[in-house]
Amino acid sequence: MSQSTDGDGAKAFAAIDLGASSGRVIRGVVGPGRLDVVEVHRFRNEPRFVREALRWDFAALEAGAREGLRLAGPVDGIGIDSWAVDYGLLDADGHLIDDPVHYRDARTDGVPEQVFKLISAQRLYELTGIQNQPFNTIHQLYATQQNAELKTAARILLIPDLLSWRLTGVAGTEVTNASTTGLFDTDARCWSREIFEALHLDSDLFAPLRGPGEPAGVARDFAAPVFTVGSHDTASAVAAVPADGESFGYISSGTWSLVGVELSAPIRTEASRAANFTNEIGVDGTVRYLRNVMGLWLLQECLREWGREGDLPALLGAAAQVPARRSLVDASDPVFLAPGGMPERIVAACQRSEQPVPRDHAEIVRCILDSLAEAYRTSLIEAAELSGRRIDAVHIVGGGALNELLCQLTADAVGLPVLAGPVEAAAIGNLLIQARAAGAIAGDLADLRALVARTQPVRRFEPSCG
């Protein structure tokens, strides 16, 4: 039964958006010319080191999502997106064997080198187009081949598909997230038999593939249909970039920063592989050609260490007074991947490169933000050169859009206008894909983006002169 709120054809939807540090449920009312969103619930996502591994607390994530759905009230659809690469293992009775292991766990240390002995890095890139990262699903699965958990598993579900299964009892694997695993053939748009055979993995452990906008069952406790969306949160976020035309770069800025351009086909040249760019499937068959940058994780970890999460505005104000580009670090250096001791690691990196050492919190924050802006600049330049795609403006979506200093530093570094917003881009993209599937709106990606541009606040930052 429709839960439309009025007679204009608009319908109500709930977007479950799971991030690496928090989850949220956003309720949206969507119709022709209308996109109203409100956050109804937010909850922390706090991994724990248990049973010899860093693990997500999946029961807490599910409880947070369910509470958000309860607070959202009656809706015409539910969609789920989350971070990529991680997964849960189900036994033959459909029970979760253990909490999913976190991608920052050390179990994949040295594993990529083992995988490359079975299938070369070059061949993997030719098949998948995926940036080599130690935490990619391919490396996680190979690292656990001999574990009892994997040997007894009857099903592998990526995180958003796992929550969808818990709500509906219907198993599937959504393709935008599948494309991040390092196991997916980007040409054939299916699992790569060659890779599974080389690593002696069983592709049948994954549930059938499904694309954004397909029905995914009914949430039994909420009497609402579940739709697949761009279940990799970046796929939904990029779908909500309020761009006009194709000549734009994007930065999906959160715990990670995903920096790139949108294409119609993957680029899997050796130059692209050497530059460590990734090709991930987007909404409506697009390709997200991007580079992963460590992102606001660097700042989040420093704030956690200092116990100053609530004092960020004051720190940013002080950081704005620090001389520009006094010290820079490689924001994608694996040395920053693990939690703990982030301020000390940033100081040590500056010492190793014989740069001025940050002396206080404000100087560390400025070093982080200058380093991110520089990483964005080089990533966008290389994305444009490798793809041939012109970039006239840069869109920052996600939590980083609230960081005015980072937005301005990015505009200055890139030398192009930066348009910041929407902040909840992943949830908005999630809602729009549901709404289109449910018939509340129609159109292609350009139409969805035009609706975002008309209804959501976006702030413009121009490059500073000199």
JSON list of C-alpha atoms in Angstrom, two decimals, residues 9 44 56 124-125 150 181 190 193 234 243 260 266 291-292 334 338 381 405 424 441 456:
[
{"chain": "A", "resi": 9, "resn": "GLY", "atom": "CA", "xyz": [2.59, 11.95, -6.69]},
{"chain": "A", "resi": 44, "resn": "ARG", "atom": "CA", "xyz": [27.92, 5.16, 15.89]},
{"chain": "A", "resi": 56, "resn": "TRP", "atom": "CA", "xyz": [32.49, -4.68, 12.74]},
{"chain": "A", "resi": 124, "resn": "LEU", "atom": "CA", "xyz": [44.08, -8.60, -12.61]},
{"chain": "A", "resi": 125, "resn": "TYR", "atom": "CA", "xyz": [43.89, -5.00, -13.76]},
{"chain": "A", "resi": 150, "resn": "LEU", "atom": "CA", "xyz": [35.33, -19.80, 5.05]},
{"chain": "A", "resi": 181, "resn": "THR", "atom": "CA", "xyz": [35.97, -6.64, -4.91]},
{"chain": "A", "resi": 190, "resn": "CYS", "atom": "CA", "xyz": [29.99, -10.65, -14.07]},
{"chain": "A", "resi": 193, "resn": "ARG", "atom": "CA", "xyz": [35.94, -17.15, -13.84]},
{"chain": "A", "resi": 234, "resn": "THR", "atom": "CA", "xyz": [30.18, 6.14, -3.48]},
{"chain": "A", "resi": 243, "resn": "ALA", "atom": "CA", "xyz": [26.48, 18.52, -11.98]},
{"chain": "A", "resi": 260, "resn": "GLY", "atom": "CA", "xyz": [37.74, 11.10, -10.06]},
{"chain": "A", "resi": 266, "resn": "PRO", "atom": "CA", "xyz": [36.59, 1.54, -18.07]},
{"chain": "A", "resi": 291, "resn": "ARG", "atom": "CA", "xyz": [41.57, 7.08, -6.98]},
{"chain": "A", "resi": 292, "resn": "ASN", "atom": "CA", "xyz": [41.13, 6.29, -3.30]},
{"chain": "A", "resi": 334, "resn": "PRO", "atom": "CA", "xyz": [49.70, 2.96, 3.79]},
{"chain": "A", "resi": 338, "resn": "ALA", "atom": "CA", "xyz": [45.74, 1.52, 10.73]},
{"chain": "A", "resi": 381, "resn": "ILE", "atom": "CA", "xyz": [44.91, 16.15, -13.05]},
{"chain": "A", "resi": 405, "resn": "LEU", "atom": "CA", "xyz": [38.72, 25.36, 4.91]},
{"chain": "A", "resi": 424, "resn": "GLU", "atom": "CA", "xyz": [24.24, 13.47, 2.61]},
{"chain": "A", "resi": 441, "resn": "ILE", "atom": "CA", "xyz": [10.10, 10.19, -10.56]},
{"chain": "A", "resi": 456, "resn": "GLN", "atom": "CA", "xyz": [19.59, 20.95, -2.17]}
]
